[in-house]
Amino acid sequence: MAIVNITEDSFSDGGLYIDLPSAINHASLCIKQGAHILDIGAQSTRPGASEVGAEIEIKRLVPLIKELKLIHPEIPISVDTFHHSVAEKVINAGADWINDVSGGRHDPEIFSVIADKDCPYVLTHSRGNSMTMDSLTTYSNVVIDVKHELLNQIDLAVSKGIKNEQIIIDPGIGFAKNVDQNLTLIKNIDEFVSMNYPVLIGASRKRFIGSVINESDPNNRIFGTAAVASRCVIAGVDILRVHDIKQISQVIIMTKSII
């Protein structure tokens, strides 16, 4: 899954693809380099990011989705949003998936939209929001607690009409977890694979990788990201959400050839 951020303030590539031609060129390059899914976000979810609001998201997303569907009709488009109004508009515009980093907590009405549209839904574990999540990292056992909280949100989603087959789970690397907790989740990623839902991991270039390898520049965290990607392939993770498509595709191919 390729990350296409049409935002001004994403932690790694904010502002690079904010205009339509740049976003289209970047998405097309990702596909050429081996991306199977495009994940487009118009709202930064990095710690400390301000919300731009549903209307701005829709204004940024809809023209890009329509254009990409004309150019690359075969490539599924996932939209990274936690607003039900955005989810409805983008699915109507041709998007295929919704990737909700709040797991339905931010706007519970999103469950009804997902049920109505019958589309894949990435349900992510997180706590709080961009402004508060770094203060919400207290767990008794991070693996058990994250699984439990994911299952609670899955139950809510199913109660609103979402089918189990629509759900993809994401343990939310970097969302209300500190460095050690992120590492623990990755070490125990098999626990999430065993939940019998497709699993998505989004660790690409994240802060905890920078902490481990002592690299402050997110763009220089590719080797740390590659190590995480290889671990995920070994565990049987289904989807890796990454910035560096060509390089991580090679990591995936090589890892698969030696396990």
CSV table of C-alpha atoms in Angstrom, one decimal:
chain,number,residue,atom,x,y,z
A,1,MET,CA,0.0,0.0,0.0
A,2,ALA,CA,1.5,3.3,-1.2
A,3,ILE,CA,1.2,6.4,1.0
A,4,VAL,CA,-0.1,9.4,-1.0
A,5,ASN,CA,-0.3,12.4,1.4
A,6,ILE,CA,-2.1,15.4,-0.1
A,7,THR,CA,-1.4,17.3,3.1
A,8,GLU,CA,0.7,20.3,4.1
A,9,ASP,CA,2.0,18.9,7.4
A,10,SER,CA,2.5,15.2,7.3
A,11,PHE,CA,5.7,14.2,9.2
A,12,SER,CA,7.7,12.9,6.3
A,13,ASP,CA,6.3,14.4,3.0
A,14,GLY,CA,4.0,17.2,4.0
A,15,GLY,CA,3.4,19.6,1.2
A,16,LEU,CA,5.2,17.6,-1.5
A,17,TYR,CA,2.0,16.4,-3.3
A,18,ILE,CA,-0.6,19.0,-2.3
A,19,ASP,CA,-1.4,20.0,-5.8
A,20,LEU,CA,-3.2,17.7,-8.2
A,21,PRO,CA,-0.5,17.1,-10.9
A,22,SER,CA,2.2,16.3,-8.2
A,23,ALA,CA,-0.2,13.9,-6.5
A,24,ILE,CA,-1.1,12.1,-9.7
A,25,ASN,CA,2.6,11.9,-10.7
A,26,HIS,CA,3.5,10.5,-7.3
A,27,ALA,CA,0.7,7.9,-7.3
A,28,SER,CA,1.5,6.8,-10.8
A,29,LEU,CA,5.2,6.4,-9.9
A,30,CYS,CA,4.2,4.3,-6.8
A,31,ILE,CA,2.1,2.0,-9.1
A,32,LYS,CA,5.0,1.7,-11.5
A,33,GLN,CA,7.3,0.7,-8.6
A,34,GLY,CA,5.0,-2.0,-7.4
A,35,ALA,CA,2.2,-0.6,-5.3
A,36,HIS,CA,-1.0,-2.7,-5.3
A,37,ILE,CA,-3.1,-0.2,-3.4
A,38,LEU,CA,-3.0,3.6,-3.1
A,39,ASP,CA,-3.8,5.1,0.4
A,40,ILE,CA,-4.6,8.8,0.0
A,41,GLY,CA,-4.9,11.1,2.9
A,42,ALA,CA,-5.8,14.8,3.1
A,43,GLN,CA,-5.6,15.0,6.9
A,44,SER,CA,-2.2,14.6,8.7
A,45,THR,CA,-2.4,12.1,11.6
A,46,ARG,CA,1.0,12.8,13.0
A,47,PRO,CA,1.3,13.6,16.7
A,48,GLY,CA,0.3,17.3,17.1
A,49,ALA,CA,-1.3,17.7,13.7
A,50,SER,CA,-4.3,20.1,13.6
A,51,GLU,CA,-7.5,18.9,12.0
A,52,VAL,CA,-8.3,20.5,8.6
A,53,GLY,CA,-12.0,19.5,8.7
A,54,ALA,CA,-14.2,17.4,6.4
A,55,GLU,CA,-14.8,20.0,3.8
A,56,ILE,CA,-11.1,20.6,3.1
A,57,GLU,CA,-10.5,16.9,3.0
A,58,ILE,CA,-13.3,16.4,0.4
A,59,LYS,CA,-12.1,19.3,-1.7
A,60,ARG,CA,-8.6,17.8,-1.8
A,61,LEU,CA,-9.6,14.2,-2.3
A,62,VAL,CA,-12.5,14.0,-4.8
A,63,PRO,CA,-10.7,15.5,-7.8
A,64,LEU,CA,-7.6,13.3,-7.3
A,65,ILE,CA,-9.7,10.1,-6.9
A,66,LYS,CA,-11.7,10.8,-10.0
A,67,GLU,CA,-8.5,11.5,-12.0
A,68,LEU,CA,-6.7,8.4,-10.7
A,69,LYS,CA,-9.7,6.2,-11.5
A,70,LEU,CA,-9.5,7.3,-15.1
A,71,ILE,CA,-5.8,6.8,-15.4
A,72,HIS,CA,-5.4,3.6,-13.2
A,73,PRO,CA,-8.9,2.0,-13.0
A,74,GLU,CA,-7.4,-1.3,-11.9
A,75,ILE,CA,-5.8,0.0,-8.7
A,76,PRO,CA,-7.8,0.1,-5.5
A,77,ILE,CA,-7.9,3.4,-3.8
A,78,SER,CA,-8.0,3.6,0.0
A,79,VAL,CA,-8.8,6.9,1.7
A,80,ASP,CA,-7.4,7.8,5.0
A,81,THR,CA,-10.2,9.6,6.9
A,82,PHE,CA,-12.1,9.4,10.2
A,83,HIS,CA,-15.1,11.5,9.0
A,84,HIS,CA,-18.3,9.8,7.9
A,85,SER,CA,-19.1,12.6,5.5
A,86,VAL,CA,-15.7,12.3,3.8
A,87,ALA,CA,-16.0,8.5,3.6
A,88,GLU,CA,-19.4,8.8,1.9
A,89,LYS,CA,-18.2,11.4,-0.6
A,90,VAL,CA,-15.0,9.6,-1.6
A,91,ILE,CA,-16.7,6.2,-2.0
A,92,ASN,CA,-19.2,7.9,-4.3
A,93,ALA,CA,-16.3,9.5,-6.2
A,94,GLY,CA,-14.8,6.0,-6.9
A,95,ALA,CA,-12.7,5.2,-3.8
A,96,ASP,CA,-12.7,1.5,-2.8
A,97,TRP,CA,-11.6,1.4,0.8
A,98,ILE,CA,-11.7,3.5,4.0
A,99,ASN,CA,-8.7,3.6,6.3
A,100,ASP,CA,-9.9,5.0,9.6
A,101,VAL,CA,-7.0,5.6,12.1
A,102,SER,CA,-9.6,6.2,14.9
A,103,GLY,CA,-11.2,2.8,14.4
A,104,GLY,CA,-14.6,4.5,14.5
A,105,ARG,CA,-14.0,6.4,17.7
A,106,HIS,CA,-13.8,9.9,16.2
A,107,ASP,CA,-17.0,9.7,14.2
A,108,PRO,CA,-19.1,6.6,15.0
A,109,GLU,CA,-21.4,7.4,12.1
A,110,ILE,CA,-18.7,6.2,9.8
A,111,PHE,CA,-19.8,2.6,10.6
A,112,SER,CA,-23.2,3.2,9.0
A,113,VAL,CA,-21.5,4.6,5.9
A,114,ILE,CA,-19.2,1.6,5.6
A,115,ALA,CA,-22.0,-0.8,6.2
A,116,ASP,CA,-24.1,0.9,3.5
A,117,LYS,CA,-21.3,1.1,0.9
A,118,ASP,CA,-20.2,-2.5,1.7
A,119,CYS,CA,-16.5,-1.6,1.2
A,120,PRO,CA,-13.3,-2.8,2.9
A,121,TYR,CA,-12.6,-0.9,6.2
A,122,VAL,CA,-9.3,-0.6,7.9
A,123,LEU,CA,-10.0,-0.5,11.6
A,124,THR,CA,-7.0,0.9,13.5
A,125,HIS,CA,-6.2,0.8,17.2
A,126,SER,CA,-5.6,4.3,18.6
A,127,ARG,CA,-6.4,6.4,21.6
A,128,GLY,CA,-7.3,10.0,21.8
A,129,ASN,CA,-6.4,12.1,18.8
A,130,SER,CA,-3.3,13.7,17.2
A,131,MET,CA,-3.1,16.2,20.1
A,132,THR,CA,-3.6,13.8,23.0
A,133,MET,CA,-2.3,10.4,21.9
A,134,ASP,CA,1.2,10.8,23.2
A,135,SER,CA,-0.2,11.1,26.7
A,136,LEU,CA,-2.3,8.0,26.5
A,137,THR,CA,0.4,5.3,26.4
A,138,THR,CA,-0.4,3.5,29.7
A,139,TYR,CA,-1.1,-0.2,29.2
A,140,SER,CA,-1.2,-3.2,31.5
A,141,ASN,CA,0.1,-5.4,28.7
A,142,VAL,CA,0.3,-3.6,25.3
A,143,VAL,CA,-0.4,-6.6,23.2
A,144,ILE,CA,-3.4,-7.9,25.2
A,145,ASP,CA,-4.8,-4.4,25.7
A,146,VAL,CA,-4.5,-3.4,22.0
A,147,LYS,CA,-6.2,-6.7,21.0
A,148,HIS,CA,-9.0,-6.2,23.5
A,149,GLU,CA,-9.6,-2.6,22.4
A,150,LEU,CA,-9.6,-3.6,18.7
A,151,LEU,CA,-12.1,-6.4,19.4
A,152,ASN,CA,-14.4,-3.9,21.2
A,153,GLN,CA,-14.4,-1.6,18.1
A,154,ILE,CA,-14.9,-4.6,15.8
A,155,ASP,CA,-18.0,-5.6,17.9
A,156,LEU,CA,-19.3,-2.0,17.6
A,157,ALA,CA,-18.7,-2.0,13.8
A,158,VAL,CA,-20.5,-5.4,13.4
A,159,SER,CA,-23.4,-4.1,15.5
A,160,LYS,CA,-23.8,-1.3,13.0
A,161,GLY,CA,-24.1,-3.7,10.1
A,162,ILE,CA,-20.4,-4.0,8.9
A,163,LYS,CA,-19.6,-7.6,7.9
A,164,ASN,CA,-16.6,-9.3,9.3
A,165,GLU,CA,-15.3,-9.8,5.7
A,166,GLN,CA,-15.1,-6.0,5.3
A,167,ILE,CA,-12.7,-5.5,8.2
A,168,ILE,CA,-8.9,-5.2,8.0
A,169,ILE,CA,-7.2,-4.6,11.4
A,170,ASP,CA,-4.3,-2.4,12.1
A,171,PRO,CA,-2.7,-2.4,15.6
A,172,GLY,CA,-1.8,1.3,15.2
A,173,ILE,CA,1.9,1.4,15.3
A,174,GLY,CA,2.8,4.9,16.6
A,175,PHE,CA,-0.7,5.8,17.7
A,176,ALA,CA,-0.7,6.2,21.5
A,177,LYS,CA,2.3,3.9,21.8
A,178,ASN,CA,5.9,4.7,23.0
A,179,VAL,CA,9.0,3.3,21.4
A,180,ASP,CA,9.1,0.1,23.5
A,181,GLN,CA,5.4,-0.5,23.0
A,182,ASN,CA,5.7,-0.2,19.3
A,183,LEU,CA,8.7,-2.7,19.3
A,184,THR,CA,6.7,-5.1,21.5
A,185,LEU,CA,3.7,-5.0,19.1
A,186,ILE,CA,6.0,-5.7,16.1
A,187,LYS,CA,7.8,-8.6,18.0
A,188,ASN,CA,4.3,-10.0,18.7
A,189,ILE,CA,2.7,-9.2,15.4
A,190,ASP,CA,1.7,-12.9,15.1
A,191,GLU,CA,-0.8,-12.3,17.8
A,192,PHE,CA,-2.7,-10.0,15.5
A,193,VAL,CA,-2.4,-12.3,12.5
A,194,SER,CA,-4.0,-15.0,14.5
A,195,MET,CA,-7.1,-12.9,15.0
A,196,ASN,CA,-8.3,-14.1,11.6
A,197,TYR,CA,-8.7,-10.7,10.0
A,198,PRO,CA,-6.4,-9.3,7.3
A,199,VAL,CA,-3.7,-7.3,9.0
A,200,LEU,CA,-2.3,-3.9,7.9
A,201,ILE,CA,0.9,-2.5,9.4
A,202,GLY,CA,1.9,1.2,8.9
A,203,ALA,CA,5.3,1.7,10.4
A,204,SER,CA,7.1,3.4,7.5
A,205,ARG,CA,9.6,6.1,8.5
A,206,LYS,CA,7.9,6.5,11.9
A,207,ARG,CA,9.4,8.2,15.0
A,208,PHE,CA,10.1,5.0,16.9
A,209,ILE,CA,12.3,3.7,14.1
A,210,GLY,CA,14.2,7.0,14.2
A,211,SER,CA,14.7,6.5,18.0
A,212,VAL,CA,16.0,3.0,17.6
A,213,ILE,CA,18.5,3.8,14.8
A,214,ASN,CA,19.2,7.3,16.0
A,215,GLU,CA,18.0,9.0,12.8
A,216,SER,CA,16.1,12.3,13.2
A,217,ASP,CA,15.3,12.7,9.4
A,218,PRO,CA,12.3,10.5,8.5
A,219,ASN,CA,13.5,10.3,4.9
A,220,ASN,CA,16.6,8.4,6.1
A,221,ARG,CA,14.8,5.7,8.0
A,222,ILE,CA,14.4,3.3,5.1
A,223,PHE,CA,16.6,0.6,6.4
A,224,GLY,CA,14.8,0.6,9.8
A,225,THR,CA,11.5,0.5,7.9
A,226,ALA,CA,12.9,-2.4,5.8
A,227,ALA,CA,13.7,-4.4,9.0
A,228,VAL,CA,10.1,-4.0,10.2
A,229,ALA,CA,8.7,-4.9,6.8
A,230,SER,CA,10.7,-8.1,6.7
A,231,ARG,CA,9.5,-9.1,10.2
A,232,CYS,CA,5.9,-8.4,9.1
A,233,VAL,CA,6.3,-10.6,6.0
A,234,ILE,CA,7.7,-13.5,8.1
A,235,ALA,CA,4.6,-13.2,10.4
A,236,GLY,CA,2.1,-13.3,7.6
A,237,VAL,CA,1.0,-9.6,7.6
A,238,ASP,CA,-1.2,-9.0,4.6
A,239,ILE,CA,-0.6,-5.3,3.8
A,240,LEU,CA,2.3,-3.0,4.4
A,241,ARG,CA,1.6,0.7,4.2
A,242,VAL,CA,4.9,2.4,3.1
A,243,HIS,CA,6.4,5.5,1.5
A,244,ASP,CA,9.3,3.8,-0.3
A,245,ILE,CA,7.6,1.4,-2.7
A,246,LYS,CA,10.4,0.2,-4.9
A,247,GLN,CA,12.8,-0.6,-2.0
A,248,ILE,CA,10.2,-2.2,0.3
A,249,SER,CA,8.8,-4.2,-2.6
A,250,GLN,CA,12.3,-5.7,-3.0
A,251,VAL,CA,12.4,-6.4,0.8
A,252,ILE,CA,9.1,-8.2,0.5
A,253,ILE,CA,10.2,-10.3,-2.5
A,254,MET,CA,13.5,-11.2,-0.9
A,255,THR,CA,12.0,-12.1,2.5
A,256,LYS,CA,9.4,-14.3,0.8
A,257,SER,CA,12.1,-16.1,-1.1
A,258,ILE,CA,14.0,-17.2,2.1
A,259,ILE,CA,11.2,-18.1,4.5
